[in-house]
Amino acid sequence: MKKVLHPFHHLLVKQRSEEEVDMDKVTAAMVLTSLSTSPLVRSPPVKVSEGLSGSWKDNGSAGPFTPSSNSSSGGYWSWSAPSDQSNPSTPSPPLSADSFKPFRVPSLGGVGPGPAGPEDPSLDEQDGSSLLFDEPIPRKRKNSMKVMFKCLWKNCGKVLSTAAGIQRHIRTIHLGRSCDSDCSDGEEDFYYTEIKLNTDSVADGLSSLSPVSPSVLSPPPPPPSPLPSLNQLPESQRPLQPSDTKEPHAGGTTPLSRSAPSALYLIHTDHAYQATAPVSIPSSSSNSAGSASTSFTPTNSSSFSISWQSPPVTFTGNTVSPSKSQGFGEQRSQTIAVLSSPPRATTALSRKVRGEGKKCRKVYGMENRDMWCTACRWKKACQRFTD
DNA sequence: TGTGCCGGGCG
DNA sequence: CGCCCGGCACA
């Protein structure tokens, strides 16, 4: 039992440094395309995006994010338009803007052989900064994110774990260019999007913060899976997460006392106490993803997929942010507000009907029963993922 | 067939 | 009470 946790420690860290390189390219591309601006610009944007997906939302609306120091030029983000221009052929319009945001993130996730590592110094920095900007609540450790890159080309849903890989894929397959990265002018960037995953508590995935995060990638894609019912989404937010910072093991102690929203809504969030967990994402296009994998996949290596809406779930631990409060869900509140009201539900007279959301058992799996909330352990109504 | 959890038993 | 499980209602 106890040992289980281990495995996850190191799962995610990316091994390659390619990312760095990628970034360069990307950024460079951005710069070119967009309007230009000084070379320096690149760095800034990056940070922002990375931050959590959540906050910066360009799609949204106004422009939230703060330019902070260098933004001199200003709108780098707005360049969605440019993207279109650049590729007349078949771009994926919808996401263009969204997708880009996250260039830098990659460094975070990954699989690493080594230690669990919450540590990449560099990483931390970035994160930290971004976090600050975006969210009021800094998360404790964020390292458990993993980043994947998804090809947005019309019928291609390829997902790769490195930016370089996806760029190459696009370049060769879709753009028909043979040269290496050198040649690229950055156009590839418009055809893929970055996806971040956290490990955290799964369920919250959705829940996480309502405020901003959604922007990330979710919008465009067609919903592959049916899962979430309207209500569900919102609801999920409220539930809490398992542990948090202070309590590493989810053990039985105070289960619900707090939980936190996890970070990204897009998929999952990050890890929990120990390290990270793997994440799986259902692929939208191909979708097959049949199994969403509920559990933890050991490494995410082989295949991943992505799904925007559905909550896939991964395992993990828990954690992270301290306050569970219900405060955050503004949006959700409206949505759900209603339902919370009376138990009108259908059948419910005597029985609850059963929550639709995933409960501890499903999320953590029988094997990690110790991570379940006490109620679940006792076969009572789940308190952690309430509906 | 698997899941959520009520109702109830045991220490 | 805390803890657990039989067994039912669902999906």
Coordinates of C-alpha atoms (C1' of nucleotides) in Angstrom, one line a residue:
Chain A
M1 CA 0.0 0.0 0.0
K2 CA 2.1 2.6 0.8
K3 CA 4.5 2.0 -1.7
V4 CA 2.5 2.8 -4.4
L5 CA 3.2 6.3 -4.5
H6 CA 6.6 5.9 -5.4
P7 CA 6.4 5.3 -8.9
F8 CA 5.1 8.5 -9.7
H9 CA 7.7 10.5 -8.4
H10 CA 9.7 10.8 -11.3
L11 CA 7.5 10.3 -14.0
L12 CA 7.4 13.4 -15.5
V13 CA 10.1 15.2 -16.4
K14 CA 11.0 15.6 -19.8
Q15 CA 14.1 14.5 -20.8
R16 CA 15.1 16.5 -23.5
S17 CA 16.4 19.8 -23.7
E18 CA 15.1 20.3 -27.0
E19 CA 12.5 22.3 -25.6
E20 CA 14.7 25.1 -25.2
V21 CA 15.5 25.1 -28.6
D22 CA 12.0 24.9 -29.5
M23 CA 11.3 27.8 -27.7
D24 CA 13.7 29.7 -29.5
K25 CA 12.2 28.9 -32.7
V26 CA 8.9 29.5 -31.6
T27 CA 9.5 32.6 -30.1
A28 CA 11.3 33.7 -33.0
A29 CA 8.5 32.8 -35.1
M30 CA 6.2 34.6 -33.1
V31 CA 8.2 37.6 -33.3
L32 CA 8.4 37.5 -36.9
T33 CA 5.0 36.9 -37.5
S34 CA 3.5 39.0 -35.2
L35 CA 4.4 42.3 -35.4
S36 CA 7.6 42.4 -34.4
T37 CA 9.2 44.0 -31.9
S38 CA 12.3 43.5 -30.4
P39 CA 13.9 40.2 -29.9
L40 CA 13.6 40.5 -26.4
V41 CA 10.1 40.3 -26.4
R42 CA 10.1 36.7 -26.6
S43 CA 10.8 36.0 -23.3
P44 CA 8.1 37.7 -21.8
P45 CA 5.4 36.2 -23.5
V46 CA 6.6 33.0 -22.7
K47 CA 6.3 33.3 -19.2
V48 CA 3.0 34.4 -19.2
S49 CA 1.7 31.7 -21.1
E50 CA 3.2 29.3 -19.2
G51 CA 1.9 30.2 -16.2
L52 CA -1.0 28.3 -16.0
S53 CA -2.9 28.1 -18.4
G54 CA -5.4 29.5 -16.7
S55 CA -4.8 32.9 -16.3
W56 CA -3.8 34.5 -19.2
K57 CA -6.5 34.2 -21.4
D58 CA -6.3 35.8 -24.4
N59 CA -9.2 34.4 -25.8
G60 CA -11.2 35.9 -23.4
S61 CA -11.4 39.1 -23.6
A62 CA -9.8 41.8 -22.6
G63 CA -6.5 41.4 -22.3
P64 CA -5.7 40.4 -19.2
F65 CA -2.4 39.8 -18.9
T66 CA -0.1 42.2 -17.9
P67 CA 2.6 43.3 -19.9
S68 CA 4.8 43.5 -17.2
S69 CA 8.1 44.6 -17.8
N70 CA 8.9 44.3 -21.2
S71 CA 5.9 44.4 -23.0
S72 CA 6.9 47.4 -24.7
S73 CA 5.6 46.6 -27.9
G74 CA 2.6 45.4 -26.7
G75 CA 0.5 43.1 -28.2
Y76 CA 2.2 40.1 -29.0
W77 CA -0.6 38.1 -28.2
S78 CA -2.9 39.5 -30.5
W79 CA -1.4 38.1 -33.3
S80 CA -3.9 35.6 -34.0
A81 CA -4.6 37.3 -37.1
P82 CA -1.3 37.0 -38.4
S83 CA -1.4 33.4 -38.2
D84 CA -4.1 33.2 -40.5
Q85 CA -2.4 35.1 -43.0
S86 CA 0.6 33.1 -43.0
N87 CA -1.1 30.0 -43.8
P88 CA -3.7 30.1 -46.2
S89 CA -3.9 26.6 -46.8
T90 CA -5.4 24.9 -44.0
P91 CA -4.9 26.3 -40.8
S92 CA -6.7 25.7 -37.8
P93 CA -8.2 28.8 -37.2
P94 CA -9.9 28.4 -34.1
L95 CA -7.2 27.7 -31.9
S96 CA -4.6 29.7 -33.3
A97 CA -4.4 32.1 -30.7
D98 CA -5.0 29.9 -27.9
S99 CA -2.7 27.4 -28.8
F100 CA 0.3 29.4 -28.8
K101 CA 0.3 30.6 -25.5
P102 CA 2.2 28.2 -23.8
F103 CA 5.4 27.9 -25.3
R104 CA 7.6 27.5 -22.5
V105 CA 6.0 25.3 -20.4
P106 CA 7.6 22.3 -21.5
S107 CA 10.2 22.4 -19.3
L108 CA 8.2 21.5 -16.6
G109 CA 6.8 18.3 -17.2
G110 CA 8.5 15.4 -18.3
V111 CA 9.8 12.3 -17.5
G112 CA 12.9 12.2 -16.0
P113 CA 14.9 9.5 -15.0
G114 CA 16.1 11.0 -12.1
P115 CA 14.7 12.3 -9.2
A116 CA 11.5 13.6 -8.8
G117 CA 12.5 16.7 -9.1
P118 CA 10.6 19.4 -8.3
E119 CA 13.2 21.2 -9.0
D120 CA 14.4 22.7 -12.0
P121 CA 15.6 25.8 -11.0
S122 CA 14.8 27.4 -14.1
L123 CA 11.5 26.0 -14.0
D124 CA 10.7 27.3 -10.8
E125 CA 11.5 30.6 -11.7
Q126 CA 9.3 30.7 -14.6
D127 CA 6.5 29.2 -12.9
G128 CA 6.7 31.3 -10.1
S129 CA 6.7 34.4 -11.9
S130 CA 3.9 33.4 -14.0
L131 CA 2.0 32.2 -11.2
L132 CA 2.2 35.3 -9.5
F133 CA 0.8 37.2 -12.2
D134 CA -1.9 35.0 -12.9
E135 CA -3.1 33.6 -9.9
P136 CA -3.5 35.0 -6.6
I137 CA -2.7 31.9 -5.1
P138 CA 0.5 30.5 -5.7
R139 CA 0.6 26.9 -5.8
K140 CA 3.2 25.1 -4.1
R141 CA 4.7 22.9 -6.4
K142 CA 4.0 22.9 -9.8
N143 CA 6.4 20.9 -11.3
S144 CA 4.3 18.2 -12.1
M145 CA 3.1 19.4 -15.3
K146 CA 3.6 17.7 -18.5
V147 CA 3.3 19.3 -21.8
M148 CA 2.3 17.8 -25.0
F149 CA 2.0 19.2 -28.4
K150 CA -0.9 18.5 -30.6
C151 CA -1.1 18.9 -34.2
L152 CA -4.0 21.1 -35.2
W153 CA -4.0 20.3 -38.8
K154 CA -7.4 19.4 -40.0
N155 CA -7.5 15.8 -39.8
C156 CA -4.4 15.2 -37.9
G157 CA -4.6 14.9 -34.3
K158 CA -1.1 13.8 -33.7
V159 CA 0.2 14.5 -30.3
L160 CA 3.9 14.5 -29.5
S161 CA 5.7 15.2 -26.4
T162 CA 8.1 17.7 -27.7
A163 CA 7.7 20.9 -29.5
A164 CA 10.5 19.9 -31.8
G165 CA 8.8 16.8 -32.7
I166 CA 5.5 18.4 -33.5
Q167 CA 7.1 21.0 -35.5
R168 CA 9.0 18.5 -37.4
H169 CA 5.8 16.6 -38.0
I170 CA 4.0 19.6 -39.3
R171 CA 6.8 20.7 -41.3
T172 CA 7.3 17.5 -43.1
I173 CA 3.9 16.1 -43.2
H174 CA 1.8 19.1 -43.6
L175 CA 3.9 21.8 -44.9
G176 CA 6.0 19.5 -47.0
R177 CA 9.2 21.0 -46.1
S178 CA 12.2 19.0 -45.8
C179 CA 14.6 21.1 -44.1
D180 CA 15.2 20.9 -40.6
S181 CA 14.3 23.2 -38.0
D182 CA 16.7 25.7 -39.3
C183 CA 14.6 26.5 -42.1
S184 CA 11.5 26.9 -40.4
D185 CA 10.2 30.2 -40.2
G186 CA 8.0 29.4 -37.4
E187 CA 5.0 28.7 -39.4
E188 CA 4.6 25.4 -37.9
D189 CA 3.8 27.0 -34.8
F190 CA 0.5 27.9 -36.0
Y191 CA -0.5 24.4 -36.6
Y192 CA 0.1 22.9 -33.2
T193 CA -1.0 23.7 -29.8
E194 CA 0.5 22.9 -26.6
I195 CA -1.3 21.1 -23.9
K196 CA -0.4 21.0 -20.4
L197 CA -1.2 18.5 -18.0
N198 CA -0.9 18.4 -14.4
T199 CA -1.3 15.7 -12.2
D200 CA -3.1 16.6 -9.3
S201 CA -6.2 15.6 -8.5
V202 CA -8.0 14.7 -11.1
A203 CA -11.3 15.5 -10.6
D204 CA -10.7 18.8 -10.1
G205 CA -9.5 19.1 -13.4
L206 CA -12.4 20.8 -14.3
S207 CA -13.0 22.4 -11.3
S208 CA -10.0 24.1 -11.0
L209 CA -10.3 27.5 -11.5
S210 CA -13.0 28.8 -13.1
P211 CA -11.8 32.1 -13.6
V212 CA -9.6 32.0 -16.2
S213 CA -8.1 29.0 -17.2
P214 CA -10.4 27.7 -19.7
S215 CA -8.8 29.6 -22.2
V216 CA -6.2 27.3 -22.8
L217 CA -7.1 25.0 -25.3
S218 CA -10.3 23.8 -24.8
P219 CA -12.6 25.8 -26.8
P220 CA -12.4 24.7 -30.3
P221 CA -12.2 21.1 -30.3
P222 CA -15.1 19.0 -30.6
P223 CA -16.0 17.1 -27.8
P224 CA -15.1 13.7 -28.1
S225 CA -16.5 12.3 -25.2
P226 CA -19.7 12.7 -23.7
L227 CA -18.8 12.9 -20.3
P228 CA -19.6 15.9 -18.7
S229 CA -22.9 16.9 -18.5
L230 CA -23.5 20.5 -18.1
N231 CA -24.0 20.4 -14.6
Q232 CA -21.3 18.3 -13.9
L233 CA -18.7 20.6 -14.8
P234 CA -19.6 23.2 -12.6
E235 CA -20.1 21.0 -9.9
S236 CA -16.9 19.4 -10.1
Q237 CA -15.4 22.5 -9.2
R238 CA -16.6 22.6 -5.9
P239 CA -15.5 19.5 -4.6
L240 CA -12.5 19.5 -3.1
Q241 CA -9.4 18.1 -3.4
P242 CA -7.7 15.9 -1.3
S243 CA -5.0 17.0 0.3
D244 CA -2.9 19.7 0.2
T245 CA 0.1 20.9 1.2
K246 CA 0.1 20.0 4.5
E247 CA -1.0 16.6 4.4
P248 CA 0.8 14.6 2.1
H249 CA -0.7 11.5 2.3
A250 CA -4.1 11.6 1.7
G251 CA -4.7 9.5 4.3
G252 CA -7.4 9.3 6.3
T253 CA -7.1 12.2 8.3
T254 CA -8.9 15.0 7.2
P255 CA -10.3 14.2 4.1
L256 CA -12.2 16.9 3.0
S257 CA -11.2 19.6 5.0
R258 CA -9.6 21.3 2.3
S259 CA -9.0 20.9 -1.1
A260 CA -8.0 22.9 -3.7
P261 CA -8.8 23.7 -7.0
S262 CA -6.4 22.4 -9.0
A263 CA -4.9 24.1 -11.5
L264 CA -5.8 23.6 -14.9
Y265 CA -8.9 23.1 -16.1
L266 CA -8.0 21.7 -19.1
I267 CA -7.0 18.6 -18.1
H268 CA -5.7 17.9 -14.9
T269 CA -3.6 19.4 -12.6
D270 CA -0.7 18.7 -11.0
H271 CA 0.5 16.4 -8.8
A272 CA 0.3 16.2 -5.5
Y273 CA 2.4 15.4 -3.0
Q274 CA 5.0 13.7 -4.3
A275 CA 5.6 14.1 -7.5
T276 CA 3.9 13.9 -10.3
A277 CA 1.8 11.9 -12.0
P278 CA 1.3 11.0 -15.3
V279 CA -1.4 12.1 -17.2
S280 CA -3.3 10.9 -20.0
I281 CA -5.2 12.7 -22.4
P282 CA -7.6 11.5 -24.8
S283 CA -7.1 12.5 -28.1
S284 CA -9.6 14.5 -29.6
S285 CA -9.4 13.8 -33.1
S286 CA -8.8 10.3 -33.1
N287 CA -10.2 10.0 -30.0
S288 CA -9.9 6.7 -29.5
A289 CA -8.7 7.1 -26.3
G290 CA -10.9 4.8 -25.1
S291 CA -9.8 4.5 -21.9
A292 CA -9.3 7.5 -20.3
S293 CA -7.2 6.0 -18.1
T294 CA -8.2 6.5 -15.0
S295 CA -5.5 5.5 -13.2
F296 CA -2.2 6.4 -13.4
T297 CA -0.4 5.6 -16.2
P298 CA 3.0 5.0 -15.5
T299 CA 4.7 7.1 -17.7
N300 CA 3.0 8.7 -20.2
S301 CA 4.9 7.5 -22.6
S302 CA 3.3 5.9 -25.3
S303 CA 0.2 7.3 -26.3
F304 CA -1.7 10.1 -25.1
S305 CA -4.6 11.8 -26.2
I306 CA -6.3 14.8 -25.3
S307 CA -9.6 15.8 -24.5
W308 CA -10.8 19.0 -23.7
Q309 CA -13.9 18.5 -21.9
S310 CA -13.8 15.3 -20.4
P311 CA -12.1 14.8 -17.4
P312 CA -9.8 12.1 -17.8
V313 CA -8.3 11.7 -14.7
T314 CA -5.2 10.6 -13.5
F315 CA -4.2 9.9 -10.3
T316 CA -2.6 11.5 -8.1
G317 CA -2.3 12.9 -5.5
N318 CA -3.7 15.6 -4.5
T319 CA -3.1 18.5 -3.5
V320 CA -2.0 21.6 -3.7
S321 CA -3.7 24.4 -3.0
P322 CA -4.9 25.1 0.2
S323 CA -8.0 26.8 0.1
K324 CA -10.8 25.1 -1.1
S325 CA -13.1 27.6 -0.8
Q326 CA -15.9 27.8 -2.8
G327 CA -15.2 31.0 -3.8
F328 CA -13.8 30.6 -6.9
G329 CA -16.2 29.4 -9.1
E330 CA -17.9 32.3 -10.3
Q331 CA -19.0 31.0 -13.4
R332 CA -19.8 27.8 -12.1
S333 CA -21.9 29.2 -9.6
Q334 CA -24.3 30.5 -11.9
T335 CA -24.5 27.4 -13.7
I336 CA -24.9 25.2 -10.9
A337 CA -26.6 27.3 -8.7
V338 CA -29.7 25.9 -9.7
L339 CA -29.0 22.5 -9.4
S340 CA -27.7 22.7 -6.1
S341 CA -30.9 23.7 -4.9
P342 CA -33.3 21.2 -4.2
P343 CA -32.8 17.7 -4.7
R344 CA -35.2 17.4 -7.2
A345 CA -33.7 15.0 -9.0
T346 CA -35.3 12.3 -10.5
T347 CA -35.2 9.3 -8.7
A348 CA -33.9 10.4 -5.9
L349 CA -36.4 9.8 -3.4
S350 CA -34.8 7.3 -1.6
R351 CA -31.5 7.0 -3.0
K352 CA -29.3 9.6 -4.3
V353 CA -29.2 8.5 -7.7
R354 CA -25.6 8.3 -7.7
G355 CA -23.3 11.0 -8.6
E356 CA -22.1 11.2 -12.0
G357 CA -18.7 12.4 -11.3
K358 CA -15.9 10.2 -10.6
K359 CA -15.4 9.3 -7.1
C360 CA -12.4 8.3 -5.2
R361 CA -12.6 4.8 -6.3
K362 CA -12.5 5.6 -9.9
V363 CA -10.0 8.3 -9.6
Y364 CA -7.5 6.6 -7.5
G365 CA -8.4 3.0 -8.2
M366 CA -8.8 0.2 -5.9
E367 CA -5.1 -0.1 -5.6
N368 CA -4.8 3.1 -3.9
R369 CA -7.5 2.8 -1.6
D370 CA -5.7 4.6 1.0
M371 CA -5.9 7.7 -1.0
W372 CA -9.7 7.7 -0.9
C373 CA -11.6 9.9 1.3
T374 CA -12.8 8.2 4.4
A375 CA -16.3 8.1 3.2
C376 CA -15.4 6.2 0.2
R377 CA -13.4 3.9 2.1
W378 CA -16.3 3.1 4.2
K379 CA -18.6 2.9 1.2
K380 CA -20.4 5.9 2.2
A381 CA -21.2 8.9 0.0
C382 CA -18.1 10.4 -1.2
Q383 CA -17.1 13.6 0.4
R384 CA -14.3 14.6 -1.7
F385 CA -15.9 14.6 -5.0
T386 CA -19.4 15.5 -4.2
D387 CA -21.9 16.1 -6.8
Chain B
dT1 C1' -20.2 -5.8 -14.9
dG2 C1' -18.7 -2.1 -12.4
dT3 C1' -19.8 1.7 -9.4
dG4 C1' -21.9 4.7 -5.6
dC5 C1' -23.6 4.4 -1.3
dC6 C1' -27.5 3.1 2.1
dG7 C1' -28.3 0.3 5.8
dG8 C1' -26.6 -2.2 9.1
dG9 C1' -23.2 -5.0 11.8
dC10 C1' -19.1 -5.2 14.7
dG11 C1' -15.6 -3.7 18.0
Chain C
dC1 C1' -18.3 6.4 17.1
dG2 C1' -14.9 4.6 13.8
dC3 C1' -14.7 1.1 10.5
dC4 C1' -16.3 -2.1 7.4
dC5 C1' -19.2 -4.8 4.3
dG6 C1' -23.8 -6.8 2.2
dG7 C1' -26.4 -5.7 -1.1
dC8 C1' -29.3 -2.7 -3.9
dA9 C1' -29.9 0.9 -7.5
dC10 C1' -27.9 2.5 -11.3
dA11 C1' -25.1 3.0 -15.3

